[in-house]
Short mmCIF file of C-alpha atoms and ligand atoms in Angstrom, two decimals:
data_model
loop_
_atom_site.label_atom_id
_atom_site.label_comp_id
_atom_site.label_asym_id
_atom_site.label_seq_id
_atom_site.Cartn_x
_atom_site.Cartn_y
_atom_site.Cartn_z
CA UNK A 27 -17.56 20.31 -18.86
CA UNK A 28 -17.80 16.52 -18.82
CA UNK A 29 -20.91 15.02 -17.26
CA UNK A 30 -21.90 11.53 -16.15
CA UNK A 31 -25.52 10.44 -16.42
CA UNK A 32 -27.06 8.86 -13.34
CA UNK A 33 -29.60 6.28 -14.57
CA UNK A 34 -32.29 4.66 -12.43
CA UNK A 35 -31.74 0.94 -13.15
CA UNK A 36 -35.37 0.09 -12.27
CA UNK A 37 -36.80 2.42 -14.92
CA UNK A 38 -33.78 3.07 -17.19
CA UNK A 39 -34.64 6.76 -16.86
CA UNK A 40 -32.15 9.57 -16.45
CA UNK A 41 -32.10 10.92 -12.89
CA UNK A 42 -29.56 13.67 -13.44
CA UNK A 43 -26.37 14.48 -15.29
CA UNK A 44 -23.58 15.20 -12.85
CA UNK A 45 -20.54 17.33 -13.57
CA UNK A 46 -17.21 15.56 -13.37
CA UNK A 47 -14.56 17.36 -11.33
CA UNK A 48 -11.61 18.61 -13.36
CA UNK A 49 -8.06 17.37 -12.89
CA UNK A 50 -7.25 20.79 -11.36
CA UNK A 51 -9.95 20.17 -8.75
CA UNK A 52 -8.40 16.78 -7.91
CA UNK A 53 -4.93 18.30 -7.54
CA UNK A 54 -6.36 21.14 -5.44
CA UNK A 55 -8.24 18.69 -3.20
CA UNK A 56 -5.02 16.85 -2.38
CA UNK A 57 -3.10 20.10 -1.78
CA UNK A 58 -5.90 21.31 0.52
CA UNK A 59 -6.04 17.99 2.36
CA UNK A 60 -2.28 18.24 2.92
CA UNK A 61 -2.66 21.77 4.30
CA UNK A 62 -5.45 20.67 6.64
CA UNK A 63 -3.41 17.76 8.00
CA UNK A 64 -1.24 19.52 10.66
CA UNK A 65 -4.22 21.03 12.48
CA UNK A 66 -6.42 17.92 12.31
CA UNK A 67 -3.67 15.45 13.21
CA UNK A 68 -2.52 17.48 16.19
CA UNK A 69 -6.05 17.81 17.60
CA UNK A 70 -6.65 15.50 20.58
CA UNK A 71 -8.34 12.22 19.81
CA UNK A 72 -11.16 13.16 22.21
CA UNK A 73 -11.83 16.30 20.18
CA UNK A 74 -11.73 14.39 16.89
CA UNK A 75 -14.24 11.89 18.30
CA UNK A 76 -16.43 14.78 19.41
CA UNK A 77 -16.46 16.15 15.86
CA UNK A 78 -17.16 12.83 14.16
CA UNK A 79 -19.95 12.07 16.66
CA UNK A 80 -21.67 15.23 15.43
CA UNK A 81 -22.23 13.42 12.13
CA UNK A 82 -24.69 11.03 13.82
CA UNK A 83 -27.66 13.44 14.11
CA UNK A 84 -26.89 14.81 10.64
CA UNK A 85 -27.10 11.30 9.18
CA UNK A 86 -30.23 10.54 11.27
CA UNK A 87 -31.94 13.64 9.84
CA UNK A 88 -31.12 12.66 6.28
CA UNK A 89 -31.48 8.89 6.52
CA UNK A 90 -34.69 8.54 4.51
CA UNK A 91 -33.43 10.90 1.83
CA UNK A 92 -30.10 9.05 1.60
CA UNK A 93 -31.87 5.67 1.47
CA UNK A 94 -34.19 6.78 -1.33
CA UNK A 95 -31.22 8.15 -3.29
CA UNK A 96 -29.42 4.78 -2.98
CA UNK A 97 -32.56 2.99 -4.17
CA UNK A 98 -33.03 5.29 -7.15
CA UNK A 99 -29.39 5.32 -8.18
CA UNK A 100 -28.50 1.65 -7.87
CA UNK A 101 -31.75 -0.25 -7.41
CA UNK A 102 -31.28 -1.53 -3.86
CA UNK A 103 -34.66 -2.27 -2.22
CA UNK A 104 -35.64 0.57 0.09
CA UNK A 105 -35.84 -1.83 3.07
CA UNK A 106 -32.10 -2.48 2.58
CA UNK A 107 -31.05 1.02 1.55
CA UNK A 108 -32.10 2.32 4.94
CA UNK A 109 -29.40 0.02 6.34
CA UNK A 110 -26.74 2.25 4.72
CA UNK A 111 -27.17 5.23 7.07
CA UNK A 112 -27.56 2.82 10.03
CA UNK A 113 -24.28 1.12 9.18
CA UNK A 114 -22.59 4.54 8.90
CA UNK A 115 -23.86 5.44 12.38
CA UNK A 116 -22.77 2.06 13.77
CA UNK A 117 -19.26 2.56 12.38
CA UNK A 118 -19.04 5.95 14.07
CA UNK A 119 -20.26 4.49 17.38
CA UNK A 120 -17.89 1.52 17.17
CA UNK A 121 -14.80 3.63 16.47
CA UNK A 122 -15.77 6.38 18.91
CA UNK A 123 -15.89 3.70 21.61
CA UNK A 124 -12.84 1.63 20.63
CA UNK A 125 -10.33 3.73 18.75
CA UNK A 126 -8.50 5.04 21.81
CA UNK A 127 -7.93 1.48 22.90
CA UNK A 128 -6.78 0.50 19.38
CA UNK A 129 -4.28 3.37 19.34
CA UNK A 130 -2.91 2.75 22.82
CA UNK A 131 0.87 2.67 22.85
CA UNK A 132 2.39 -0.73 23.50
CA UNK A 133 5.64 -1.52 25.31
CA UNK A 134 7.15 -4.37 23.32
CA UNK A 135 10.49 -4.60 25.09
CA UNK A 136 11.76 -3.42 28.42
CA UNK A 137 14.73 -4.19 30.65
CA UNK A 138 16.72 -2.16 33.16
CA UNK A 139 18.45 -0.08 30.48
CA UNK A 140 16.16 0.06 27.48
CA UNK A 141 12.58 0.29 26.39
CA UNK A 142 10.85 -0.09 22.97
CA UNK A 143 7.35 1.30 22.50
CA UNK A 144 5.01 1.05 19.51
CA UNK A 145 3.14 4.27 18.81
CA UNK A 146 0.43 4.76 16.20
CA UNK A 147 0.65 8.02 14.28
CA UNK A 148 -1.54 9.39 11.51
CA UNK A 149 -0.28 8.72 7.99
CA UNK A 150 -1.25 11.95 6.23
CA UNK A 151 -3.65 12.21 3.27
CA UNK A 152 -5.67 9.08 2.58
CA UNK A 153 -7.50 8.52 -0.73
CA UNK A 154 -10.64 6.38 -0.50
CA UNK A 155 -11.96 5.01 -3.80
CA UNK A 156 -15.25 3.16 -3.52
CA UNK A 157 -17.70 1.10 -5.60
CA UNK A 158 -21.47 1.42 -6.00
CA UNK A 159 -22.91 -1.71 -4.39
CA UNK A 160 -22.86 -0.38 -0.79
CA UNK A 161 -22.32 3.32 -1.49
CA UNK A 162 -22.61 4.39 2.15
CA UNK A 163 -21.29 1.37 4.08
CA UNK A 164 -18.04 0.95 2.10
CA UNK A 165 -17.31 4.67 2.40
CA UNK A 166 -17.86 4.90 6.16
CA UNK A 167 -15.94 1.67 6.86
CA UNK A 168 -12.77 3.50 5.78
CA UNK A 169 -13.67 7.13 6.25
CA UNK A 170 -14.33 6.96 9.99
CA UNK A 171 -11.13 5.18 11.10
CA UNK A 172 -9.13 7.30 8.60
CA UNK A 173 -10.40 10.56 10.11
CA UNK A 174 -10.34 9.46 13.74
CA UNK A 175 -6.72 8.33 13.38
CA UNK A 176 -5.92 11.93 12.43
CA UNK A 177 -5.65 11.66 8.65
CA UNK A 178 -7.28 13.94 6.11
CA UNK A 179 -9.22 12.30 3.31
CA UNK A 180 -9.97 12.45 -0.42
CA UNK A 181 -13.14 10.48 -1.22
CA UNK A 182 -13.79 9.35 -4.81
CA UNK A 183 -17.13 7.51 -4.88
CA UNK A 184 -18.30 5.37 -7.79
CA UNK A 185 -19.57 6.95 -10.99
CA UNK A 186 -22.73 4.83 -10.56
CA UNK A 187 -23.64 6.47 -7.23
CA UNK A 188 -22.52 10.05 -7.66
CA UNK A 189 -25.64 11.54 -6.08
CA UNK A 190 -25.12 9.40 -2.96
CA UNK A 191 -21.51 10.61 -2.97
CA UNK A 192 -22.72 14.20 -3.15
CA UNK A 193 -24.99 13.57 -0.14
CA UNK A 194 -21.95 12.46 1.87
CA UNK A 195 -20.30 15.74 0.82
CA UNK A 196 -23.34 17.65 2.07
CA UNK A 197 -23.05 16.02 5.51
CA UNK A 198 -19.52 17.36 5.81
CA UNK A 199 -20.52 20.79 4.48
CA UNK A 200 -23.05 20.93 7.31
CA UNK A 201 -20.41 19.82 9.80
CA UNK A 202 -18.08 22.55 8.48
CA UNK A 203 -20.84 25.11 9.08
CA UNK A 204 -20.53 24.15 12.78
CA UNK A 205 -16.76 24.80 12.70
CA UNK A 206 -15.33 21.42 11.60
CA UNK A 207 -12.01 22.30 9.95
CA UNK A 208 -12.26 22.73 6.19
CA UNK A 209 -10.54 20.30 3.82
CA UNK A 210 -10.18 17.52 6.37
CA UNK A 211 -12.75 15.79 4.19
CA UNK A 212 -12.53 16.36 0.43
CA UNK A 213 -14.88 14.96 -2.18
CA UNK A 214 -14.05 14.50 -5.85
CA UNK A 215 -16.74 13.33 -8.25
CA UNK A 216 -16.08 11.48 -11.47
CA UNK A 217 -15.42 8.13 -13.07
CA UNK A 218 -12.38 5.97 -13.77
CA UNK A 219 -10.31 8.88 -15.07
CA UNK A 220 -10.95 10.86 -11.88
CA UNK A 221 -9.92 7.79 -9.87
CA UNK A 222 -6.73 7.57 -11.91
CA UNK A 223 -6.02 11.26 -11.30
CA UNK A 224 -6.41 10.73 -7.54
CA UNK A 225 -3.97 7.82 -7.65
CA UNK A 226 -1.43 9.96 -9.52
CA UNK A 227 -1.21 12.45 -6.61
CA UNK A 228 1.08 12.39 -3.60
CA UNK A 229 -1.22 10.65 -1.16
CA UNK A 230 -0.05 8.58 1.78
CA UNK A 231 -2.35 5.60 1.33
CA UNK A 232 -5.04 4.41 -1.05
CA UNK A 233 -7.99 2.45 0.29
CA UNK A 234 -9.70 0.84 -2.67
CA UNK A 235 -12.74 -1.41 -2.97
CA UNK A 236 -13.57 -2.67 -6.45
CA UNK A 237 -12.50 -5.11 -9.14
CA UNK A 238 -9.24 -7.05 -9.44
CA UNK A 239 -8.60 -5.37 -12.79
CA UNK A 240 -8.86 -1.88 -11.29
CA UNK A 241 -6.72 -3.05 -8.36
CA UNK A 242 -4.02 -3.99 -10.86
CA UNK A 243 -4.30 -0.61 -12.59
CA UNK A 244 -4.04 1.25 -9.27
CA UNK A 245 -1.04 -0.84 -8.24
CA UNK A 246 0.70 -0.14 -11.55
CA UNK A 247 -0.05 3.58 -11.34
CA UNK A 248 1.13 3.61 -7.70
CA UNK A 249 4.40 1.88 -8.38
CA UNK A 250 6.37 5.05 -9.07
CA UNK A 251 5.28 6.60 -5.76
CA UNK A 252 5.24 3.30 -3.82
CA UNK A 253 1.83 4.20 -2.44
CA UNK A 254 0.70 2.21 0.53
CA UNK A 255 -2.36 0.23 -0.56
CA UNK A 256 -5.33 -1.45 1.07
CA UNK A 257 -7.50 -3.40 -1.37
CA UNK A 258 -10.77 -5.29 -1.18
CA UNK A 259 -11.22 -6.83 -4.60
CA UNK A 260 -14.26 -9.06 -4.45
CA UNK A 261 -14.75 -12.77 -4.25
CA UNK A 262 -16.19 -16.00 -5.55
CA UNK A 263 -17.41 -17.22 -2.22
CA UNK A 264 -17.97 -20.93 -1.65
CA UNK A 265 -20.46 -22.56 0.70
CA UNK A 266 -19.99 -26.20 1.70
CA UNK A 267 -23.15 -28.03 2.74
CA UNK A 268 -22.49 -31.20 4.74
CA UNK A 269 -25.07 -33.98 4.67
CA UNK A 270 -25.77 -33.41 8.39
CA UNK A 271 -26.74 -29.74 7.92
CA UNK A 272 -30.19 -28.38 8.71
CA UNK A 273 -31.13 -28.37 5.00
CA UNK A 274 -34.06 -25.96 5.19
CA UNK A 275 -32.02 -23.46 7.18
CA UNK A 276 -28.91 -23.83 4.99
CA UNK A 277 -30.91 -23.47 1.76
CA UNK A 278 -32.70 -20.38 3.05
CA UNK A 279 -29.58 -18.63 4.26
CA UNK A 280 -27.45 -19.57 1.23
CA UNK A 281 -30.07 -18.52 -1.32
CA UNK A 282 -30.66 -15.25 0.53
CA UNK A 283 -26.91 -14.61 0.69
CA UNK A 284 -26.56 -15.32 -3.04
CA UNK A 285 -29.52 -13.12 -4.07
CA UNK A 286 -29.28 -10.29 -1.55
CA UNK A 287 -28.68 -6.94 -3.31
CA UNK A 288 -29.29 -8.80 -6.61
CA UNK A 289 -26.14 -10.80 -5.87
CA UNK A 290 -24.04 -7.64 -6.09
CA UNK A 291 -22.21 -8.25 -2.83
CA UNK A 292 -18.49 -9.03 -2.59
CA UNK A 293 -19.20 -11.67 0.03
CA UNK A 294 -22.28 -13.25 -1.57
CA UNK A 295 -22.34 -17.04 -1.86
CA UNK A 296 -21.39 -17.63 -5.51
CA UNK A 297 -20.69 -21.40 -5.42
CA UNK A 298 -22.31 -24.20 -3.43
CA UNK A 299 -20.82 -27.67 -2.88
CA UNK A 300 -23.21 -30.22 -1.42
CA UNK A 301 -22.41 -33.71 -0.17
CA UNK A 302 -23.98 -36.33 -2.47
CA UNK A 303 -26.40 -37.71 0.20
CA UNK A 304 -28.00 -34.32 0.68
CA UNK A 305 -27.76 -33.00 -2.87
CA UNK A 306 -31.33 -33.64 -4.14
CA UNK A 307 -32.91 -32.32 -0.97
CA UNK A 308 -30.73 -29.18 -1.01
CA UNK A 309 -31.46 -28.46 -4.70
CA UNK A 310 -35.22 -28.74 -4.22
CA UNK A 311 -35.12 -26.55 -1.09
CA UNK A 312 -32.93 -23.97 -2.87
CA UNK A 313 -35.46 -23.82 -5.73
CA UNK A 314 -38.31 -23.31 -3.23
CA UNK A 315 -36.37 -20.46 -1.63
CA UNK A 316 -35.47 -18.84 -4.95
CA UNK A 317 -39.14 -18.98 -6.03
CA UNK A 318 -40.21 -17.24 -2.81
CA UNK A 319 -38.03 -14.15 -3.34
CA UNK A 320 -40.01 -11.03 -4.20
CA UNK A 321 -38.33 -9.27 -7.13
CA UNK A 322 -39.66 -5.90 -8.18
CA UNK A 323 -39.85 -2.15 -7.78
CA UNK A 324 -37.11 -1.35 -5.25
CA UNK A 325 -39.07 1.62 -3.90
CA UNK A 326 -41.77 -0.68 -2.49
CA UNK A 327 -41.32 -1.86 1.11
CA UNK A 328 -42.21 -5.50 0.30
CA UNK A 329 -39.55 -5.88 -2.45
CA UNK A 330 -36.67 -8.18 -1.54
CA UNK A 331 -34.50 -7.77 -4.61
CA UNK A 332 -34.44 -5.00 -7.16
CA UNK A 333 -32.77 -4.72 -10.57
CA UNK A 334 -29.08 -4.99 -11.38
CA UNK A 335 -27.42 -1.63 -10.75
CA UNK A 336 -26.48 -1.33 -14.43
CA UNK A 337 -26.89 -3.01 -17.79
CA UNK A 338 -23.20 -3.91 -17.55
CA UNK A 339 -23.83 -6.13 -14.49
CA UNK A 340 -26.80 -7.79 -16.17
CA UNK A 341 -24.69 -8.51 -19.25
CA UNK A 342 -21.99 -10.18 -17.11
CA UNK A 343 -24.68 -12.39 -15.56
CA UNK A 344 -26.13 -13.37 -18.95
CA UNK A 345 -22.64 -14.06 -20.32
CA UNK A 346 -21.77 -16.36 -17.40
CA UNK A 347 -25.09 -18.19 -17.66
CA UNK A 348 -24.75 -18.66 -21.44
CA UNK A 349 -21.21 -19.97 -20.95
CA UNK A 350 -22.42 -22.45 -18.29
CA UNK A 351 -25.36 -23.63 -20.42
CA UNK A 352 -23.15 -24.10 -23.48
CA UNK A 353 -21.01 -26.44 -21.32
CA UNK A 354 -23.98 -28.48 -20.06
CA UNK A 355 -25.36 -26.63 -17.02
CA UNK A 356 -29.04 -27.16 -16.21
CA UNK A 357 -31.28 -24.30 -15.11
CA UNK A 358 -33.42 -25.63 -12.25
CA UNK A 359 -35.21 -22.32 -11.78
CA UNK A 360 -35.04 -18.81 -13.25
CA UNK A 361 -32.33 -17.91 -15.72
CA UNK A 362 -34.04 -15.06 -17.54
CA UNK A 363 -34.26 -11.30 -17.60
CA UNK A 364 -37.69 -10.16 -16.43
CA UNK A 365 -39.57 -8.53 -19.31
CA UNK A 366 -40.25 -4.82 -19.27
CA UNK A 367 -38.25 -1.80 -18.21
CA UNK A 368 -35.34 -2.06 -15.82
CA UNK A 369 -32.51 -4.55 -15.39
CA UNK A 370 -34.52 -7.12 -13.44
CA UNK A 371 -33.45 -10.76 -13.39
CA UNK A 372 -34.96 -13.94 -11.95
CA UNK A 373 -33.25 -15.54 -8.95
CA UNK A 374 -31.63 -18.56 -10.56
CA UNK A 375 -30.65 -22.05 -9.40
CA UNK A 376 -28.35 -24.06 -11.67
CA UNK A 377 -26.87 -27.55 -11.50
CA UNK A 378 -24.66 -29.85 -13.65
CA UNK A 379 -21.78 -27.49 -13.29
CA UNK A 380 -18.00 -27.76 -13.11
CA UNK A 381 -14.95 -25.55 -12.78
CA UNK A 382 -14.51 -25.12 -16.54
CA UNK A 383 -17.38 -22.61 -16.39
CA UNK A 384 -17.00 -18.89 -15.69
CA UNK A 385 -19.90 -19.15 -13.26
CA UNK A 386 -17.57 -21.15 -10.96
CA UNK A 387 -14.39 -19.14 -11.44
CA UNK A 388 -15.17 -15.47 -12.18
CA UNK A 389 -17.06 -13.03 -9.97
CA UNK A 390 -20.62 -13.02 -11.37
CA UNK A 391 -22.30 -10.49 -9.02
CA UNK A 392 -25.77 -11.88 -9.81
CA UNK A 393 -28.64 -13.66 -8.01
CA UNK A 394 -27.43 -17.08 -9.12
CA UNK A 395 -26.94 -20.21 -7.03
CA UNK A 396 -24.74 -22.76 -8.83
CA UNK A 397 -24.89 -26.08 -6.95
CA UNK A 398 -22.32 -28.83 -7.41
CA UNK A 399 -22.47 -32.36 -6.02
CA UNK A 400 -19.34 -33.61 -4.19
CA UNK A 401 -18.47 -37.07 -2.91
CA UNK A 402 -16.62 -36.02 0.22
CA UNK A 403 -15.89 -33.01 2.38
CA UNK A 404 -12.24 -33.16 1.33
CA UNK A 405 -13.35 -32.82 -2.29
CA UNK A 406 -15.57 -29.87 -1.31
CA UNK A 407 -12.65 -28.15 0.44
CA UNK A 408 -10.43 -28.73 -2.60
CA UNK A 409 -13.03 -27.15 -4.88
CA UNK A 410 -13.72 -24.31 -2.45
CA UNK A 411 -10.01 -23.44 -2.41
CA UNK A 412 -9.71 -23.85 -6.20
CA UNK A 413 -10.17 -20.13 -6.79
CA UNK A 414 -8.12 -17.02 -7.44
CA UNK A 415 -10.31 -15.37 -4.79
CA UNK A 416 -10.43 -15.82 -1.03
CA UNK A 417 -12.80 -13.31 0.53
CA UNK A 418 -15.30 -15.28 2.60
CA UNK A 419 -16.56 -18.85 2.72
CA UNK A 420 -18.88 -20.97 4.83
CA UNK A 421 -19.65 -24.48 5.99
CA UNK A 422 -23.09 -25.76 6.96
CA UNK A 423 -23.37 -28.60 9.48
CA UNK A 424 -25.02 -29.39 12.81
CA UNK A 425 -21.64 -30.57 14.10
CA UNK A 426 -19.97 -27.32 15.15
CA UNK A 427 -16.64 -28.97 15.91
CA UNK A 428 -16.52 -30.49 12.43
CA UNK A 429 -17.60 -27.13 10.98
CA UNK A 430 -14.81 -25.43 12.85
CA UNK A 431 -12.20 -27.83 11.40
CA UNK A 432 -13.51 -27.32 7.86
CA UNK A 433 -13.75 -23.53 8.24
CA UNK A 434 -10.09 -23.38 9.27
CA UNK A 435 -9.11 -25.10 6.01
CA UNK A 436 -10.81 -22.50 3.82
CA UNK A 437 -8.35 -20.06 2.21
CA UNK A 438 -10.40 -16.96 2.97
CA UNK A 439 -10.44 -13.82 5.11
CA UNK A 440 -13.73 -14.65 6.85
CA UNK A 441 -15.02 -18.21 7.33
CA UNK A 442 -18.54 -18.84 8.64
CA UNK A 443 -20.07 -21.88 10.31
CA UNK A 444 -23.82 -21.91 9.58
CA UNK A 445 -23.53 -18.29 8.50
CA UNK A 446 -21.97 -16.49 5.59
CA UNK A 447 -20.41 -13.07 5.01
CA UNK A 448 -18.56 -10.36 6.88
CA UNK A 449 -18.98 -9.49 10.55
CA UNK A 450 -19.41 -6.15 12.32
CA UNK A 451 -16.80 -3.42 12.69
CA UNK A 452 -15.13 -5.40 15.49
CA UNK A 453 -14.18 -8.22 13.13
CA UNK A 454 -11.43 -7.97 10.57
CA UNK A 455 -12.65 -7.59 6.99
CA UNK A 456 -10.60 -8.47 3.94
CA UNK A 457 -9.49 -11.35 1.81
CA UNK A 458 -6.69 -13.72 0.97
CA UNK A 459 -5.33 -14.36 -2.55
CA UNK A 460 -6.66 -11.89 -5.15
CA UNK A 461 -9.48 -10.77 -2.85
CA UNK A 462 -7.30 -8.11 -1.36
CA UNK A 463 -4.49 -6.66 0.67
CA UNK A 464 -4.88 -5.66 4.31
CA UNK A 465 -7.85 -5.56 6.64
CA UNK A 466 -10.56 -3.10 7.64
CA UNK A 467 -12.33 -3.28 10.99
CA UNK A 468 -10.90 -4.47 14.32
CA UNK A 469 -7.67 -3.25 15.94
CA UNK A 470 -5.65 -4.49 12.95
CA UNK A 471 -7.89 -2.51 10.60
CA UNK A 472 -7.40 0.67 12.62
CA UNK A 473 -3.63 0.25 12.41
CA UNK A 474 -3.92 0.32 8.59
CA UNK A 475 -4.61 4.04 8.92
CA UNK A 476 -1.49 4.70 10.96
CA UNK A 477 2.26 4.83 10.74
CA UNK A 478 3.36 2.26 13.28
CA UNK A 479 6.45 3.77 14.80
CA UNK A 480 8.82 2.03 17.19
CA UNK A 481 10.19 4.45 19.78
CA UNK A 482 13.43 3.13 21.24
CA UNK A 483 14.86 4.61 24.40
CA UNK A 484 17.98 4.05 26.37
CA UNK A 485 17.02 4.97 29.91
P1 ADP B 24 -17.00 -1.84 -9.64
O1 ADP B 24 -17.37 -2.49 -10.93
O2 ADP B 24 -17.20 -2.68 -8.43
O3 ADP B 24 -17.51 -0.44 -9.52
P2 ADP B 24 -14.42 -0.84 -10.41
O4 ADP B 24 -13.12 -1.41 -10.03
O5 ADP B 24 -14.73 -0.67 -11.84
O6 ADP B 24 -15.43 -1.75 -9.66
O7 ADP B 24 -14.60 0.61 -9.76
C1 ADP B 24 -14.49 0.87 -8.37
C2 ADP B 24 -14.03 2.30 -8.17
O8 ADP B 24 -12.73 2.46 -8.76
C3 ADP B 24 -14.91 3.34 -8.83
O9 ADP B 24 -14.98 4.48 -7.99
C4 ADP B 24 -14.16 3.67 -10.11
O10 ADP B 24 -14.43 4.95 -10.63
C5 ADP B 24 -12.72 3.58 -9.64
N1 ADP B 24 -11.74 3.31 -10.71
C6 ADP B 24 -11.93 2.61 -11.86
N2 ADP B 24 -10.77 2.54 -12.56
C7 ADP B 24 -9.83 3.21 -11.85
C8 ADP B 24 -8.43 3.46 -12.01
N3 ADP B 24 -7.77 3.02 -13.06
N4 ADP B 24 -7.79 4.15 -11.04
C9 ADP B 24 -8.44 4.58 -9.95
N5 ADP B 24 -9.75 4.38 -9.73
C10 ADP B 24 -10.45 3.69 -10.66
#
């Protein structure tokens, strides 16, 4: 029986070795999900909402335990890990309140003789494959609309957060003990190979969050079955700081966005372009902010950033920094692994950079703030859009109208003015270019979990 070791990245100690599910188990999960579909999809939406709402007290009861598991398995500070269960509950509340409206039929054509109506039907079995950086939030963002739309689900969480994945399974086991139909939710635990096995099955859609490379592999594997796909594949998010921005505020928010979760956030600021007039002031304020961040034991309440989730992530960071330094980048602050056990790294501010460096083109997923001087806003926009990615971006200025014009020129899925990152469940989440396909959240996101059928009638 193959096992995967769960390692605490703060101590490098083994937490547990977890059994990988066999290929037979994966096949069986999909067969069972298919069998559970008719009953679940024909249940009224009110009844489905009633069932999913019953998860709220179960999550509430387990929230501290879930948060501590996240912290131990991937190093997120406990003050942030507790946000995972809260986000899960918020997703349930949002969809419970809005999904009936999202799924309302729409008359798109009508005259005396004919009528066309759009109706939103469940798709069938949906596979959800998730990463480790937000092991609760990314799961619930897809799981809740998938289930409420009447689909059954196969969840394959990341191999780096298998124990968190198992806790999600336990929530559903509890729900099943109250009578929730079996096999509506199905969990399979494993790594890449298990993910591949899921993709090889007859599922009706794959919702995947992870790297571009894995996205390509899933797409290739899906080509024979023409699987429907929804992808969120990360980003290299730019922030443009205009000379009229509130510098202290912009520096604080940008540095926090870049370093939050040790930079392991798809929508973290990964590149900063600052107008020449404001450049020196912004750099010195960014250094002050980076210095102020409390790095340390993620189980302590005061800690603001913990270790990288794995040695792999730390190695990517070191590789990108070495590449930048070899091409002339200057480290203004940080730049080193923190001595001792665990994959801890200093928040880092770097300057003298250009787009020949990996740190400006590839997703780094590290607490690094590369700052580049630009001579005009047009130049900043050109650089910001000079990326294979297009997840989120932001502009920082006191002139909201100007900010609005700049934000609209960014080739991204979410553009912020004096703020950076994704919005709540009511906003659409997803990227342009290689950052993804499709959207989660909002009415459009709900429709991703449905077959949009046009009913045509001759009266
Ligand atoms: P990350 O580094 O953000 O975890 P990955 O793309 O490596 O990104 O992994 C995200 C998820 O995709 C994980 O659950 C992983 O096991 C799964 N995965 C990796 N490779 C494949 C694949 N070829 N097919 C399906 N799932 C995969």
